[in-house]
Short mmCIF file of C-alpha atoms in Angstrom, two decimals:
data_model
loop_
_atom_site.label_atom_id
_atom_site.label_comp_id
_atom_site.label_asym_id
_atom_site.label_seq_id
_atom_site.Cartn_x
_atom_site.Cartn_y
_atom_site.Cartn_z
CA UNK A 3 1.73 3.80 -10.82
CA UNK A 4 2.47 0.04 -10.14
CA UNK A 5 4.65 -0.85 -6.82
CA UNK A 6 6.40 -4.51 -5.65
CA UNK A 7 6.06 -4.85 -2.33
CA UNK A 8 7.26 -8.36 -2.56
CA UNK A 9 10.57 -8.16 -1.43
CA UNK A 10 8.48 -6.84 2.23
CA UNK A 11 8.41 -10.21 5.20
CA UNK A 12 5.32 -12.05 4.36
CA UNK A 13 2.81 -12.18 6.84
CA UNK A 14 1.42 -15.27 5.01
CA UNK A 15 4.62 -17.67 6.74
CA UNK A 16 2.94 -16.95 10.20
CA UNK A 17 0.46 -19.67 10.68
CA UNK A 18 -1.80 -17.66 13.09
CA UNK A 19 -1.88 -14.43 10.26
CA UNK A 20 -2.21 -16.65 7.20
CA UNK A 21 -6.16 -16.47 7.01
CA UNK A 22 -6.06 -13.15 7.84
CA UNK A 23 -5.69 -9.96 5.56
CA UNK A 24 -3.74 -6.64 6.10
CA UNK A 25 -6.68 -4.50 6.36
CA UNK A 26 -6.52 -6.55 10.09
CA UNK A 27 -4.60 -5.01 12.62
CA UNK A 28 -2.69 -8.58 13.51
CA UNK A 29 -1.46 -8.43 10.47
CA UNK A 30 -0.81 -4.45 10.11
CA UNK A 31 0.92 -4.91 13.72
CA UNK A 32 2.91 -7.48 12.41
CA UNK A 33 4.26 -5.92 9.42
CA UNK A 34 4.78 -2.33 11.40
CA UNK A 35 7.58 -4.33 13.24
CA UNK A 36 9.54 -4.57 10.34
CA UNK A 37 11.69 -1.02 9.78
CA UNK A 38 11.36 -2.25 5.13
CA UNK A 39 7.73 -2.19 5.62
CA UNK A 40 7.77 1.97 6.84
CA UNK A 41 10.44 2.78 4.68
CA UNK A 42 8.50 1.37 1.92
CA UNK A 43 5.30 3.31 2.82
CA UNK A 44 7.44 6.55 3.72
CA UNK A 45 9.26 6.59 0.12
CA UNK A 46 6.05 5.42 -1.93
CA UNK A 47 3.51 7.99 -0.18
CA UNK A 48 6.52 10.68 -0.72
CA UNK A 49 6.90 10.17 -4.02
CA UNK A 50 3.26 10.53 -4.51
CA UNK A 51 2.72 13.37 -2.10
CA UNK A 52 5.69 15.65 -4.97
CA UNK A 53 3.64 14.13 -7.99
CA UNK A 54 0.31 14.14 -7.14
CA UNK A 55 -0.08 18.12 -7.06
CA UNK A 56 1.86 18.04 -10.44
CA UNK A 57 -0.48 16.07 -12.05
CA UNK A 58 -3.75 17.59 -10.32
CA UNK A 59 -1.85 21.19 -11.70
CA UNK A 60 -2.37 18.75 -15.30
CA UNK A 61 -5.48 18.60 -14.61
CA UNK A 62 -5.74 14.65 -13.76
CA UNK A 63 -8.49 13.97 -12.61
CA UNK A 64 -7.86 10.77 -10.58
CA UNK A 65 -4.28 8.87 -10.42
CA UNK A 66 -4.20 4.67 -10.26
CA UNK A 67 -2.01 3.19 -7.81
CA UNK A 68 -1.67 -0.24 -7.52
CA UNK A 69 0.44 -1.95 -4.95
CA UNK A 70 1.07 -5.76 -5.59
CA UNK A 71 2.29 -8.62 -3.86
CA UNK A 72 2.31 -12.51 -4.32
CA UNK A 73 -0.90 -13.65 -2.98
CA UNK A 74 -2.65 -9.98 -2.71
CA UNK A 75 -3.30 -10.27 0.78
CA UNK A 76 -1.43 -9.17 3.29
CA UNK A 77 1.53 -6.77 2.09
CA UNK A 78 -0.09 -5.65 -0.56
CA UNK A 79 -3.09 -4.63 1.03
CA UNK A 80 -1.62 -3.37 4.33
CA UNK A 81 0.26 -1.16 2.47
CA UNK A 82 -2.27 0.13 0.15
CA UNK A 83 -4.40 0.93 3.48
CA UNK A 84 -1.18 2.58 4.61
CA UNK A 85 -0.90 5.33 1.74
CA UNK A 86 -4.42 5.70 1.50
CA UNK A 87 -4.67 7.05 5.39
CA UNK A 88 -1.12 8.91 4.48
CA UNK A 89 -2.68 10.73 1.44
CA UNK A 90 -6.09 11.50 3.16
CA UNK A 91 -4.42 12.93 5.88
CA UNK A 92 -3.14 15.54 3.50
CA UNK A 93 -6.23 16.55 1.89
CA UNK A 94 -6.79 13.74 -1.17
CA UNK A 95 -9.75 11.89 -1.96
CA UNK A 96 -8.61 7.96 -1.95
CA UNK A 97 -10.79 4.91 -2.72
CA UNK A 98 -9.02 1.55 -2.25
CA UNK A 99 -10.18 -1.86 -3.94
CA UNK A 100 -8.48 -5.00 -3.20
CA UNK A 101 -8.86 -7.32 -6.00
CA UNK A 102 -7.65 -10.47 -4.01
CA UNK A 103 -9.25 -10.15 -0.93
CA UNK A 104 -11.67 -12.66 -1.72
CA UNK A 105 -9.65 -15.30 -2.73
#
């Protein structure tokens, strides 16, 4: 599953949270002010939560999800860190990467 988070404020326009990433909590504070960002996490980890027993029933043994943003980040990976906790709080095994961390 592949989810724009683009259209999310952009952490990246606040000089002090620019060289920063979301897996910071200035950063994961900022964007938890903003009502899109929790709506976005709510309906993405909820759609997940009603497909992911589906496709375990499938027997599927591990499900991609990537969450992308402009400059991979901040909104990408605050959210990312977001549905992981959500989806290890009910009982999944999640391992994040960030591909643009780095960069």
């Amino acid at each position: 599953f592949v989810f724009d988070v683009r259209m999310l404020p952009n952490p990246h326009y606040e000089n002090s949270l620019r060289p920063l990433t979301g897996r910071d909590a200035p950063v994961a504070d900022w964007l938890a002010q903003h009502d899109d960002v929790a709506q976005m996490a709510q309906q993405i980890a909820s759609f997940l939560k009603q497909w992911l027993p589906r496709l375990e029933h499938d027997h599927r043994s591990y499900v991609t999800v990537a969450i992308g943003c402009t400059g991979g980040r901040h909104r990408s990976v605050a959210v990312a860190e977001e549905l992981a906790a959500r989806l290890r709080n009910h009982g999944y095994a999640v391992r994040t990467g960030h591909r643009d961390l780095s960069r």
